Amino acid sequence: MNAALLIASRELRDRSRLFLIAAALSVSPFLAALTIREHRQLGIASVAGFLAIAYSCSLALALGVSSIGRELTERRMSFFFAKPVSATAIWLGKAAAGLLTALGALAIIVLPTFLFAREGWKNMFMSGGGAVALNTALICLVLFFGGNVVSTMLRSRSARVVVDFFLLAIAAIAAFAIVRPILMRGGKDIAGDIIVGLCVAVLLVLAAAPAWQLTRGRIDARQNHAALSKFLWIGVAVALIGTAAFTYWVIATPPAKITQTFQFDQDPSGRWIYVSGTAPGRGEYMASHLIDTATGKHERVSGLPWGDAHLSGDGRMLVWLESAEILPRVGTSRFYMRRLEPGAKQIATPLVTRLPAHLVLSHDGSRVALATGGRVEVYELVSGRLLAAVQGIDTSVAYLLYFAGPDVVRIIEADKKDREIRHFRELDLVERKLMTTGEWTTGENRGFNRTADGSRLYSRADSTIIDARTGAALLTLPVKPTRWFYATMLDDGSSIVTRDAKLFAIDANGKVTAEVPLPVDAALVVARMGSSKVVLSAGSIVQHTQRMLIVDLATRKVETSVTGIYGPMLTGGVVPHYEEITAFAGIDASQKPMLWDSRTGTKRPLPS
């Protein structure tokens, strides 16, 4: 340690003039302030900041380049090894002197203006002068240690430098490949932390490498280069392996670790569950899984970070979008699909498109309709073949888009002048023609429910069932809900209304067929189950009053009641129709995904 201090003090004495230059530069901002009339303190701080950054960074780079490489080239390193001094002490002394010179110059320029123009430093560059000074100090470290490494390699005049640049390119590509999966799934925050951690690890390797190179290479420039390269690239490889291990831990988040759910869905058989959300320690990285509840197995689905996965109407196909770009810039995405069968594989389709405003699947999931930018396009997923495309659809006011059969796409949009008028349009995929088939006038936009075959619509704003093709009113519900979302048309054309602690079942002809007492004043219908049961949601998951009910319309009884959970979820225009399943997917008050038993109400976590 004494030897390192002696070397450092010698180096500092030789560079004392550099501190005098820094002192002269520290006066310059005050002289420049004489020409400033307004915001004088900010002007002083800005000039001082520019001078400090330019001078200290230049010094750090110049001193790093000359600390070892120049000594080896000019054959002056033997002076140090002629003494009983270790290679580590030589490097510590030189590094300490170089960094103290660069950072000392930074402090000399900054401190006077910081003392006399503190308000200017607080307002400088929006982030504050303290952040500017700290970042400059970090840049000085990188320039000093990096400059030393580059100088050693280039001054050795060895062909090994080609290998070094090749390994640098490989390391950069590897680092990008490691971080990219997290960036593609929305984890910019955790990716930033990973990059910072990797940079710190590499900086430590750069700081330690010269001591190793001097120990092995001593006064020979080429041997120094060889020893430096070996230590450097082994250290970088270890840092990359550690980063890759942490990245794998992030992207391998099991479903049971998800605590904030973004989306969950379940097929009609209840066997397959799609869940997407974030987990502790993973930042905003969006983990998405397809779960087979029959086996407990799950697989990762790498869709867009905030993009939904879509279940087909028959529940046999899962479709999602993944970015088709190296880094997402313009939103070009590729469609992926997976049949919900044991052993099926995820398939990348040929269909690549910009992210649409509206996306719907046909009942069997074989076709997809996209609406964006005033255009509706329909594709065959497996082949990517364009089936039809039409212009003239205002996607900003298109309220509903769905397949009314394999060859018909229906579109409901508001009139551009009178937003209370809804135009009903039909795209015939065989004729490739867009036709206006009817219209409907409503007072408010409350959305629509539709039947599974798309022949009927329920206008929530009017409590009226209408013909989906012509817009003709077919019937008005005989029982009015207290609030619009407490009335729902089911997939078979019958309806459910809840009010005054009662459930009213209404058939497709408008006749009340059952009244069932409820333990709540009103509830939202979220699903059908079997031939005679409906699933209701009451209360608020945010206020911890959430309650799920299963009502059997045949027996006119509440069969199951469970508190503190919400699910299944009503996500589209058609109320989902489940088989007589035993477990529903849902979320608790903290947004954690769970399963609950439809017979007993017992809750359990997802598979891990």
Coordinates of C-alpha atoms in Angstrom, one line a residue:
M1 CA 0.0 0.0 0.0
N2 CA 2.9 2.4 0.8
A3 CA 4.3 1.7 -2.7
A4 CA 1.0 2.5 -4.3
L5 CA 0.8 5.8 -2.4
L6 CA 4.3 6.7 -3.4
I7 CA 3.5 6.1 -7.1
A8 CA 0.3 8.0 -6.8
S9 CA 1.9 11.0 -5.2
R10 CA 4.7 11.0 -7.8
E11 CA 2.1 10.9 -10.6
L12 CA 0.1 13.7 -9.0
R13 CA 3.1 16.0 -8.7
D14 CA 3.9 15.5 -12.4
R15 CA 0.3 16.6 -13.2
S16 CA 0.0 19.6 -10.9
R17 CA -0.3 22.0 -13.9
L18 CA -3.5 20.2 -14.8
F19 CA -5.1 21.4 -11.6
L20 CA -3.9 25.0 -12.3
I21 CA -5.7 24.8 -15.7
A22 CA -8.9 23.6 -13.9
A23 CA -8.6 26.5 -11.5
A24 CA -8.4 29.0 -14.4
L25 CA -11.4 27.4 -16.0
S26 CA -13.4 27.7 -12.8
V27 CA -13.2 31.5 -13.1
S28 CA -14.5 31.5 -16.7
P29 CA -18.2 31.0 -15.9
F30 CA -18.2 34.2 -13.7
L31 CA -16.5 36.2 -16.5
A32 CA -19.1 34.8 -19.0
A33 CA -21.9 35.9 -16.6
L34 CA -21.0 39.6 -17.3
T35 CA -22.6 39.2 -20.7
I36 CA -25.8 37.7 -19.3
R37 CA -28.7 39.9 -18.2
E38 CA -31.3 37.4 -17.2
H39 CA -31.1 34.0 -15.5
R40 CA -27.5 34.8 -14.6
Q41 CA -27.1 31.9 -12.1
L42 CA -28.4 29.4 -14.7
G43 CA -25.9 30.8 -17.2
I44 CA -23.0 30.5 -14.7
A45 CA -24.0 26.9 -13.9
S46 CA -24.4 25.9 -17.6
V47 CA -21.0 27.3 -18.6
A48 CA -19.3 25.6 -15.6
G49 CA -21.1 22.4 -16.4
F50 CA -19.9 22.4 -20.0
L51 CA -16.3 23.2 -19.0
A52 CA -16.3 20.6 -16.2
I53 CA -17.7 17.8 -18.5
A54 CA -15.4 18.6 -21.4
Y55 CA -12.2 19.0 -19.3
S56 CA -12.6 16.2 -16.8
C57 CA -13.7 13.6 -19.5
S58 CA -10.8 14.6 -21.8
L59 CA -8.4 14.2 -18.9
A60 CA -9.8 10.8 -17.9
L61 CA -9.5 9.5 -21.5
A62 CA -6.0 10.9 -22.0
L63 CA -4.7 9.6 -18.6
G64 CA -6.3 6.2 -19.2
V65 CA -4.6 5.9 -22.6
S66 CA -1.2 6.9 -21.2
S67 CA -1.2 5.2 -17.8
I68 CA 0.2 1.8 -18.9
G69 CA 0.1 1.6 -22.7
R70 CA 2.4 4.6 -23.2
E71 CA 4.8 3.4 -20.5
L72 CA 5.1 0.0 -22.3
T73 CA 5.6 1.5 -25.8
E74 CA 8.3 4.0 -24.6
R75 CA 9.8 1.2 -22.5
R76 CA 9.6 3.1 -19.2
M77 CA 7.7 0.4 -17.3
S78 CA 11.0 -1.2 -16.4
F79 CA 11.6 1.7 -14.0
F80 CA 8.8 0.5 -11.8
F81 CA 9.8 -3.2 -11.9
A82 CA 13.4 -2.3 -11.0
K83 CA 12.1 -1.5 -7.6
P84 CA 10.6 -4.0 -5.1
V85 CA 7.1 -3.0 -6.1
S86 CA 4.3 -5.4 -7.1
A87 CA 2.3 -5.1 -10.3
T88 CA -0.9 -4.5 -8.2
A89 CA 0.7 -1.6 -6.4
I90 CA 1.9 -0.1 -9.7
W91 CA -1.6 -0.2 -11.1
L92 CA -3.3 1.0 -7.9
G93 CA -1.0 4.0 -7.7
K94 CA -1.4 5.0 -11.4
A95 CA -5.2 4.5 -11.3
A96 CA -5.6 6.5 -8.1
A97 CA -3.5 9.3 -9.5
G98 CA -5.4 9.4 -12.8
L99 CA -8.8 9.3 -11.3
L100 CA -7.9 11.9 -8.6
T101 CA -6.7 14.2 -11.4
A102 CA -9.8 13.9 -13.5
L103 CA -12.3 14.0 -10.6
G104 CA -10.3 16.7 -8.8
A105 CA -10.4 18.9 -11.9
L106 CA -14.2 18.3 -12.1
A107 CA -14.5 19.4 -8.5
I108 CA -12.3 22.4 -8.9
I109 CA -14.4 23.7 -11.8
V110 CA -17.8 22.9 -10.3
L111 CA -17.5 23.8 -6.6
P112 CA -17.1 27.6 -6.9
T113 CA -20.1 28.0 -9.2
F114 CA -22.1 25.5 -7.0
L115 CA -21.4 27.7 -3.9
F116 CA -22.3 31.0 -5.6
A117 CA -24.9 29.9 -8.2
R118 CA -26.7 27.1 -6.4
E119 CA -30.1 27.9 -7.9
G120 CA -28.7 27.7 -11.3
W121 CA -27.3 24.2 -10.6
K122 CA -30.6 23.0 -9.3
N123 CA -32.4 24.1 -12.6
M124 CA -29.7 23.0 -15.0
F125 CA -30.7 20.5 -17.7
M126 CA -34.0 19.8 -15.9
S127 CA -32.4 17.0 -14.0
G128 CA -30.3 19.2 -11.7
G129 CA -26.6 19.9 -11.5
G130 CA -26.0 17.2 -9.0
A131 CA -27.1 14.5 -11.4
V132 CA -24.9 16.1 -14.1
A133 CA -21.8 16.0 -11.9
L134 CA -22.5 12.4 -10.8
N135 CA -23.0 11.2 -14.3
T136 CA -19.8 13.0 -15.4
A137 CA -17.9 11.3 -12.7
L138 CA -19.2 7.9 -13.8
I139 CA -18.2 8.7 -17.4
C140 CA -14.7 9.6 -16.3
L141 CA -14.4 6.1 -14.7
V142 CA -15.5 4.5 -17.9
L143 CA -13.2 6.6 -20.1
F144 CA -10.2 6.1 -17.8
F145 CA -10.4 2.3 -17.5
G146 CA -11.7 1.8 -21.1
G147 CA -9.0 4.1 -22.5
N148 CA -6.3 2.0 -20.7
V149 CA -7.6 -1.2 -22.2
V150 CA -7.9 0.1 -25.7
S151 CA -4.5 1.7 -25.5
T152 CA -2.8 -1.5 -24.3
M153 CA -4.4 -3.5 -27.2
L154 CA -3.6 -1.0 -30.0
R155 CA -0.1 -0.1 -28.8
S156 CA 0.9 -3.8 -28.8
R157 CA 0.6 -3.9 -32.6
S158 CA -0.5 -7.5 -32.3
A159 CA -2.9 -9.3 -34.6
R160 CA -4.7 -10.4 -31.4
V161 CA -6.5 -7.0 -31.6
V162 CA -8.7 -8.4 -34.4
V163 CA -9.8 -11.2 -32.1
D164 CA -10.5 -8.6 -29.4
F165 CA -12.8 -6.6 -31.6
F166 CA -14.5 -9.8 -32.8
L167 CA -15.1 -10.9 -29.1
L168 CA -16.4 -7.3 -28.4
A169 CA -18.9 -7.7 -31.2
I170 CA -19.9 -11.2 -29.9
A171 CA -20.3 -9.8 -26.3
A172 CA -22.5 -6.9 -27.5
I173 CA -24.7 -9.2 -29.5
A174 CA -25.0 -11.6 -26.6
A175 CA -25.9 -8.8 -24.2
F176 CA -28.6 -7.6 -26.6
A177 CA -29.9 -11.1 -27.0
I178 CA -30.0 -11.6 -23.3
V179 CA -31.9 -8.4 -22.6
R180 CA -34.2 -8.4 -25.7
P181 CA -36.8 -11.0 -24.4
I182 CA -37.5 -8.8 -21.4
L183 CA -37.7 -5.6 -23.5
M184 CA -40.2 -7.3 -25.8
R185 CA -42.5 -8.1 -22.9
G186 CA -42.6 -4.6 -21.5
G187 CA -39.9 -5.0 -18.8
K188 CA -38.1 -1.7 -19.7
D189 CA -37.5 -1.0 -16.0
I190 CA -36.0 -4.4 -15.1
A191 CA -34.1 -4.4 -18.5
G192 CA -32.5 -1.1 -17.5
D193 CA -31.5 -2.5 -14.1
I194 CA -30.0 -5.5 -15.9
I195 CA -28.0 -3.3 -18.3
V196 CA -26.7 -1.1 -15.4
G197 CA -25.7 -4.2 -13.4
L198 CA -23.9 -5.7 -16.5
C199 CA -22.1 -2.3 -17.1
V200 CA -21.0 -2.2 -13.4
A201 CA -19.7 -5.8 -13.7
V202 CA -17.8 -5.0 -16.9
L203 CA -16.4 -1.8 -15.3
L204 CA -15.1 -3.8 -12.4
V205 CA -13.4 -6.2 -14.8
L206 CA -11.8 -3.2 -16.7
A207 CA -10.6 -1.9 -13.4
A208 CA -9.1 -5.2 -12.2
A209 CA -7.6 -6.3 -15.6
P210 CA -4.6 -4.0 -15.6
A211 CA -3.2 -5.5 -12.4
W212 CA -3.5 -9.0 -13.9
Q213 CA -1.8 -7.8 -17.2
L214 CA 1.1 -6.2 -15.4
T215 CA 1.6 -9.3 -13.2
R216 CA 1.7 -11.6 -16.2
G217 CA 3.1 -9.3 -18.9
R218 CA 5.4 -7.0 -16.9
I219 CA 7.4 -4.9 -19.4
D220 CA 6.5 -6.7 -22.6
A221 CA 3.7 -5.0 -24.6
R222 CA 2.5 -8.1 -26.4
Q223 CA 2.5 -10.2 -23.3
N224 CA 0.5 -7.4 -21.5
H225 CA -2.0 -7.5 -24.3
A226 CA -2.3 -11.3 -24.2
A227 CA -2.8 -11.3 -20.4
L228 CA -5.2 -8.4 -20.5
S229 CA -7.4 -10.0 -23.2
K230 CA -7.5 -13.3 -21.3
F231 CA -8.6 -11.7 -18.1
L232 CA -11.0 -9.2 -19.8
W233 CA -12.9 -11.7 -21.9
I234 CA -13.2 -14.3 -19.2
G235 CA -14.5 -11.7 -16.9
V236 CA -17.0 -10.4 -19.5
A237 CA -18.1 -14.0 -20.2
V238 CA -18.7 -14.5 -16.4
A239 CA -20.7 -11.3 -16.3
L240 CA -22.8 -12.3 -19.3
I241 CA -23.5 -15.7 -17.8
G242 CA -24.6 -14.1 -14.6
T243 CA -26.8 -11.7 -16.5
A244 CA -28.3 -14.5 -18.6
A245 CA -29.1 -16.5 -15.4
F246 CA -30.9 -13.6 -13.9
T247 CA -32.8 -12.9 -17.2
Y248 CA -33.9 -16.6 -17.3
W249 CA -35.2 -16.2 -13.7
V250 CA -37.2 -13.3 -14.8
I251 CA -38.7 -14.8 -18.0
A252 CA -39.3 -18.2 -16.3
T253 CA -41.8 -16.7 -13.9
P254 CA -44.3 -19.5 -13.1
P255 CA -48.0 -18.7 -13.0
A256 CA -48.2 -19.1 -9.2
K257 CA -45.7 -16.2 -8.8
I258 CA -47.9 -13.7 -10.7
T259 CA -49.4 -11.2 -8.3
Q260 CA -50.7 -8.5 -10.6
T261 CA -53.0 -9.9 -13.3
F262 CA -53.3 -8.1 -16.6
Q263 CA -55.5 -10.7 -18.4
F264 CA -56.9 -14.1 -17.7
D265 CA -59.2 -16.3 -19.8
Q266 CA -60.5 -19.8 -19.8
D267 CA -61.8 -22.1 -22.5
P268 CA -65.4 -23.5 -22.3
S269 CA -64.2 -26.9 -21.1
G270 CA -62.4 -25.2 -18.2
R271 CA -59.2 -27.2 -18.9
W272 CA -57.1 -24.4 -20.5
I273 CA -56.4 -21.1 -18.8
Y274 CA -54.4 -18.2 -20.3
V275 CA -53.0 -15.7 -17.7
S276 CA -50.8 -12.7 -18.1
G277 CA -49.4 -10.4 -15.4
T278 CA -46.4 -9.2 -13.4
A279 CA -44.5 -10.8 -10.5
P280 CA -42.4 -9.5 -7.5
G281 CA -38.8 -8.7 -8.4
R282 CA -39.5 -8.7 -12.2
G283 CA -40.5 -5.1 -12.6
E284 CA -43.0 -4.5 -15.3
Y285 CA -42.0 -7.7 -17.2
M286 CA -45.3 -9.3 -18.4
A287 CA -45.3 -13.0 -17.8
S288 CA -47.9 -14.9 -19.9
H289 CA -48.7 -18.6 -19.6
L290 CA -51.1 -21.2 -21.1
I291 CA -52.0 -23.6 -18.4
D292 CA -53.4 -27.1 -18.8
T293 CA -55.3 -27.6 -15.5
A294 CA -55.7 -31.3 -16.2
T295 CA -52.0 -32.0 -16.0
G296 CA -50.7 -28.8 -14.2
K297 CA -48.3 -28.2 -17.0
H298 CA -47.8 -24.7 -18.4
E299 CA -46.0 -23.0 -21.2
R300 CA -44.8 -19.5 -21.8
V301 CA -46.6 -17.4 -24.4
S302 CA -44.4 -14.6 -25.7
G303 CA -46.9 -12.1 -27.0
L304 CA -46.8 -8.3 -27.1
P305 CA -46.3 -6.8 -23.6
W306 CA -49.8 -5.3 -23.2
G307 CA -51.5 -7.1 -26.1
D308 CA -54.3 -9.6 -25.4
A309 CA -54.3 -13.2 -26.4
H310 CA -57.6 -14.2 -28.0
L311 CA -59.6 -17.4 -27.6
S312 CA -61.7 -18.5 -30.5
G313 CA -65.4 -18.8 -29.9
D314 CA -65.3 -22.6 -29.8
G315 CA -62.5 -22.5 -27.3
R316 CA -60.1 -24.6 -29.4
M317 CA -57.6 -22.0 -30.5
L318 CA -55.5 -19.4 -28.8
V319 CA -54.2 -16.6 -31.1
W320 CA -51.8 -13.8 -30.1
L321 CA -49.4 -11.2 -31.7
E322 CA -45.6 -11.1 -31.3
S323 CA -43.3 -8.3 -32.5
A324 CA -41.7 -9.1 -35.9
E325 CA -39.0 -6.5 -35.3
I326 CA -35.6 -6.8 -33.6
L327 CA -36.7 -4.0 -31.4
P328 CA -40.3 -2.8 -31.5
R329 CA -40.3 0.5 -33.4
V330 CA -43.3 0.8 -35.7
G331 CA -45.5 -2.0 -34.2
T332 CA -45.1 -4.6 -37.0
S333 CA -46.3 -7.9 -35.5
R334 CA -46.7 -11.6 -36.5
F335 CA -49.6 -13.7 -35.6
Y336 CA -49.1 -16.9 -33.6
M337 CA -51.6 -19.6 -32.9
R338 CA -51.9 -22.8 -30.8
R339 CA -54.6 -25.4 -30.8
L340 CA -55.8 -26.1 -27.3
E341 CA -54.9 -29.8 -27.4
P342 CA -52.4 -31.8 -25.3
G343 CA -49.0 -31.8 -27.1
A344 CA -49.9 -29.1 -29.7
K345 CA -47.2 -26.7 -30.6
Q346 CA -47.1 -22.9 -31.0
I347 CA -47.2 -22.0 -34.7
A348 CA -45.8 -18.8 -36.2
T349 CA -48.2 -17.9 -39.1
P350 CA -47.1 -16.1 -42.3
L351 CA -49.4 -13.2 -41.4
V352 CA -47.5 -10.0 -40.4
T353 CA -49.3 -6.7 -39.8
R354 CA -49.3 -3.4 -38.0
L355 CA -51.0 -3.5 -34.6
P356 CA -54.7 -3.1 -35.4
A357 CA -57.3 -1.0 -33.6
H358 CA -59.8 -3.9 -33.6
L359 CA -59.0 -7.6 -33.9
V360 CA -61.6 -10.4 -33.9
L361 CA -61.5 -14.1 -34.6
S362 CA -63.9 -16.3 -36.4
H363 CA -65.7 -18.9 -34.3
D364 CA -63.2 -21.6 -35.1
G365 CA -60.2 -19.3 -34.9
S366 CA -59.2 -20.0 -38.6
R367 CA -59.8 -16.4 -39.7
V368 CA -59.1 -13.0 -38.3
A369 CA -60.6 -9.6 -39.1
L370 CA -58.5 -6.5 -38.5
A371 CA -59.7 -2.9 -38.5
T372 CA -57.3 0.1 -38.5
G373 CA -56.8 3.3 -40.3
G374 CA -60.2 3.3 -42.0
R375 CA -59.7 -0.1 -43.4
V376 CA -61.0 -3.6 -42.6
E377 CA -59.0 -6.6 -43.7
V378 CA -59.9 -10.3 -43.3
Y379 CA -57.2 -13.0 -43.4
E380 CA -56.9 -16.7 -43.3
L381 CA -54.5 -17.3 -40.3
V382 CA -52.7 -20.5 -41.4
S383 CA -51.8 -19.3 -44.8
G384 CA -51.8 -15.5 -44.2
R385 CA -54.0 -15.2 -47.4
L386 CA -56.0 -11.9 -47.7
L387 CA -59.7 -12.9 -48.1
A388 CA -61.1 -9.4 -48.4
A389 CA -60.3 -5.7 -47.7
V390 CA -62.5 -2.6 -47.7
Q391 CA -61.9 1.1 -47.2
G392 CA -64.3 3.6 -45.6
I393 CA -64.6 2.3 -42.1
D394 CA -64.0 4.9 -39.4
T395 CA -62.2 2.7 -36.8
S396 CA -62.3 5.5 -34.2
V397 CA -66.1 5.1 -34.0
A398 CA -66.5 1.4 -34.8
Y399 CA -68.2 0.0 -31.7
L400 CA -68.5 -3.6 -32.7
L401 CA -66.7 -5.9 -35.2
Y402 CA -67.5 -9.7 -35.3
F403 CA -67.9 -12.7 -37.6
A404 CA -71.6 -13.5 -38.2
G405 CA -70.7 -16.8 -39.8
P406 CA -67.5 -17.9 -41.6
D407 CA -68.0 -15.7 -44.6
V408 CA -69.7 -12.6 -43.1
V409 CA -68.1 -9.8 -40.9
R410 CA -70.5 -7.4 -39.3
I411 CA -69.4 -3.9 -38.4
I412 CA -71.3 -1.4 -36.2
E413 CA -70.1 2.2 -36.3
A414 CA -71.4 5.6 -35.2
D415 CA -72.5 8.2 -37.7
K416 CA -69.8 10.8 -38.1
K417 CA -72.2 13.7 -37.7
D418 CA -74.8 12.2 -35.3
R419 CA -73.1 9.9 -32.8
E420 CA -76.5 8.6 -31.6
I421 CA -77.0 6.8 -34.9
R422 CA -75.4 3.4 -35.4
H423 CA -74.8 2.1 -38.9
F424 CA -74.9 -1.6 -39.4
R425 CA -72.6 -2.8 -42.2
E426 CA -71.8 -6.3 -43.6
L427 CA -68.7 -7.4 -45.3
D428 CA -69.3 -10.4 -47.6
L429 CA -66.1 -12.4 -47.9
V430 CA -67.3 -14.3 -51.0
E431 CA -68.4 -11.2 -52.9
R432 CA -65.8 -9.0 -51.3
K433 CA -68.4 -6.3 -50.9
L434 CA -69.3 -4.0 -48.0
M435 CA -73.0 -3.3 -47.6
T436 CA -75.0 -1.1 -45.3
T437 CA -77.8 -3.3 -44.0
G438 CA -79.5 -1.1 -41.4
E439 CA -79.2 1.4 -38.6
W440 CA -80.2 2.0 -35.0
T441 CA -80.6 5.2 -33.0
T442 CA -79.7 5.2 -29.3
G443 CA -79.4 7.8 -26.6
E444 CA -76.1 6.7 -25.1
N445 CA -73.2 4.4 -26.0
R446 CA -73.5 1.5 -23.5
G447 CA -72.3 -1.1 -25.9
F448 CA -73.9 -4.3 -27.1
N449 CA -74.3 -8.0 -26.2
R450 CA -74.9 -10.4 -29.0
T451 CA -75.9 -14.0 -29.4
A452 CA -73.4 -16.7 -30.3
D453 CA -74.6 -16.8 -33.9
G454 CA -74.6 -13.0 -34.2
S455 CA -78.2 -12.7 -35.3
R456 CA -79.4 -10.6 -32.3
L457 CA -77.9 -7.6 -30.4
Y458 CA -78.9 -6.3 -27.0
S459 CA -78.6 -2.5 -26.7
R460 CA -77.6 -1.9 -23.1
A461 CA -78.6 1.8 -23.3
D462 CA -82.2 1.0 -24.3
S463 CA -82.8 -2.4 -22.8
T464 CA -83.9 -3.4 -26.3
I465 CA -83.1 -6.5 -28.4
I466 CA -82.6 -5.7 -32.0
D467 CA -82.0 -7.6 -35.3
A468 CA -78.2 -7.5 -35.9
R469 CA -78.6 -7.2 -39.6
T470 CA -81.3 -4.6 -40.1
G471 CA -81.3 -2.8 -36.8
A472 CA -85.1 -3.4 -36.3
A473 CA -86.3 -3.5 -32.7
L474 CA -87.5 -7.0 -31.8
L475 CA -88.5 -6.6 -28.2
T476 CA -87.8 -4.5 -25.0
L477 CA -87.1 -6.3 -21.8
P478 CA -90.1 -6.4 -19.5
V479 CA -88.0 -5.8 -16.4
K480 CA -85.7 -2.8 -16.3
P481 CA -82.4 -2.9 -14.5
T482 CA -81.5 -0.3 -11.9
R483 CA -78.2 0.3 -13.8
W484 CA -77.5 -0.6 -17.4
F485 CA -74.9 -3.3 -16.7
Y486 CA -77.3 -5.3 -14.5
A487 CA -79.1 -6.6 -17.6
T488 CA -77.4 -9.0 -20.1
M489 CA -78.5 -11.0 -23.1
L490 CA -77.0 -14.5 -23.1
D491 CA -75.5 -16.3 -26.1
D492 CA -78.8 -18.2 -26.8
G493 CA -80.9 -15.0 -27.0
S494 CA -82.4 -15.2 -23.5
S495 CA -81.7 -12.5 -21.0
I496 CA -80.9 -12.0 -17.3
V497 CA -81.9 -8.9 -15.3
T498 CA -81.0 -8.4 -11.6
R499 CA -82.6 -5.8 -9.4
D500 CA -84.2 -5.5 -5.9
A501 CA -82.3 -8.7 -4.7
K502 CA -83.9 -10.8 -7.4
L503 CA -82.8 -12.4 -10.7
F504 CA -85.2 -12.4 -13.6
A505 CA -84.7 -14.9 -16.4
I506 CA -86.3 -13.8 -19.6
D507 CA -86.6 -16.0 -22.7
A508 CA -85.9 -15.0 -26.3
N509 CA -89.5 -14.0 -26.8
G510 CA -89.4 -11.5 -23.8
K511 CA -91.3 -13.7 -21.3
V512 CA -90.1 -13.9 -17.7
T513 CA -89.5 -17.6 -17.0
A514 CA -88.0 -17.5 -13.5
E515 CA -87.5 -15.3 -10.5
V516 CA -84.7 -16.2 -8.1
P517 CA -84.0 -14.5 -4.8
L518 CA -80.4 -13.2 -4.5
P519 CA -78.3 -12.4 -1.4
V520 CA -77.2 -9.2 -3.1
D521 CA -79.3 -6.3 -4.5
A522 CA -78.0 -6.7 -8.1
A523 CA -75.2 -8.4 -10.0
L524 CA -73.6 -8.6 -13.4
V525 CA -73.9 -11.8 -15.5
V526 CA -70.4 -12.9 -16.6
A527 CA -71.0 -16.4 -17.8
R528 CA -73.3 -19.4 -18.4
M529 CA -72.5 -22.9 -17.2
G530 CA -74.1 -26.1 -18.4
S531 CA -77.8 -26.0 -19.5
S532 CA -79.4 -23.9 -16.7
K533 CA -76.8 -22.1 -14.6
V534 CA -75.5 -18.5 -14.7
V535 CA -72.5 -17.0 -13.0
L536 CA -72.9 -13.6 -11.4
S537 CA -70.5 -11.0 -10.2
A538 CA -71.5 -8.6 -7.4
G539 CA -69.7 -6.0 -5.3
S540 CA -66.3 -4.5 -6.0
I541 CA -62.9 -6.2 -6.1
V542 CA -61.2 -2.9 -5.3
Q543 CA -63.4 -2.3 -2.2
H544 CA -62.9 -5.9 -1.1
T545 CA -66.7 -6.6 -1.4
Q546 CA -66.4 -8.9 -4.4
R547 CA -68.7 -11.9 -4.5
M548 CA -69.3 -14.6 -7.2
L549 CA -72.6 -16.4 -7.3
I550 CA -73.7 -19.5 -9.3
V551 CA -77.5 -19.6 -9.8
D552 CA -79.3 -22.6 -11.1
L553 CA -82.3 -21.4 -13.1
A554 CA -83.9 -24.8 -13.1
T555 CA -84.0 -25.1 -9.3
R556 CA -84.3 -21.4 -8.8
K557 CA -81.6 -21.4 -6.1
V558 CA -78.2 -19.9 -5.5
E559 CA -76.0 -22.9 -5.7
T560 CA -72.6 -21.5 -4.8
S561 CA -71.4 -18.2 -3.2
V562 CA -67.8 -17.3 -2.8
T563 CA -66.3 -13.9 -1.6
G564 CA -63.0 -12.2 -2.3
I565 CA -62.6 -13.3 -5.9
Y566 CA -63.6 -12.2 -9.4
G567 CA -63.8 -14.5 -12.4
P568 CA -64.6 -15.7 -15.0
M569 CA -64.3 -12.4 -16.9
L570 CA -66.8 -10.9 -19.3
T571 CA -64.4 -9.6 -22.0
G572 CA -66.3 -9.6 -25.3
G573 CA -69.8 -9.1 -26.8
V574 CA -70.8 -12.7 -26.2
V575 CA -71.4 -14.1 -22.7
P576 CA -69.1 -17.1 -22.4
H577 CA -70.8 -20.5 -22.1
Y578 CA -68.9 -23.0 -20.0
E579 CA -69.4 -26.7 -19.5
E580 CA -70.2 -28.1 -16.1
I581 CA -66.7 -27.3 -14.9
T582 CA -65.4 -27.6 -11.4
A583 CA -62.8 -24.8 -11.3
F584 CA -63.1 -21.2 -12.6
A585 CA -60.1 -18.9 -13.0
G586 CA -60.3 -15.6 -11.2
I587 CA -58.4 -12.9 -9.3
D588 CA -58.5 -12.0 -5.7
A589 CA -58.5 -8.5 -4.2
S590 CA -54.8 -8.1 -4.7
Q591 CA -55.0 -9.0 -8.5
K592 CA -53.4 -12.4 -7.9
P593 CA -54.7 -15.1 -10.2
M594 CA -56.4 -18.1 -8.5
L595 CA -58.8 -21.0 -9.1
W596 CA -62.1 -21.4 -7.3
D597 CA -64.3 -24.5 -7.0
S598 CA -67.7 -23.9 -8.6
R599 CA -69.3 -26.4 -6.1
T600 CA -67.7 -25.5 -2.8
G601 CA -66.2 -22.1 -3.5
T602 CA -62.8 -23.3 -2.3
K603 CA -59.9 -21.2 -3.6
R604 CA -56.5 -22.4 -4.6
P605 CA -53.4 -21.0 -6.4
L606 CA -52.4 -21.7 -10.0
P607 CA -49.9 -24.4 -10.7
S608 CA -46.3 -23.4 -10.0

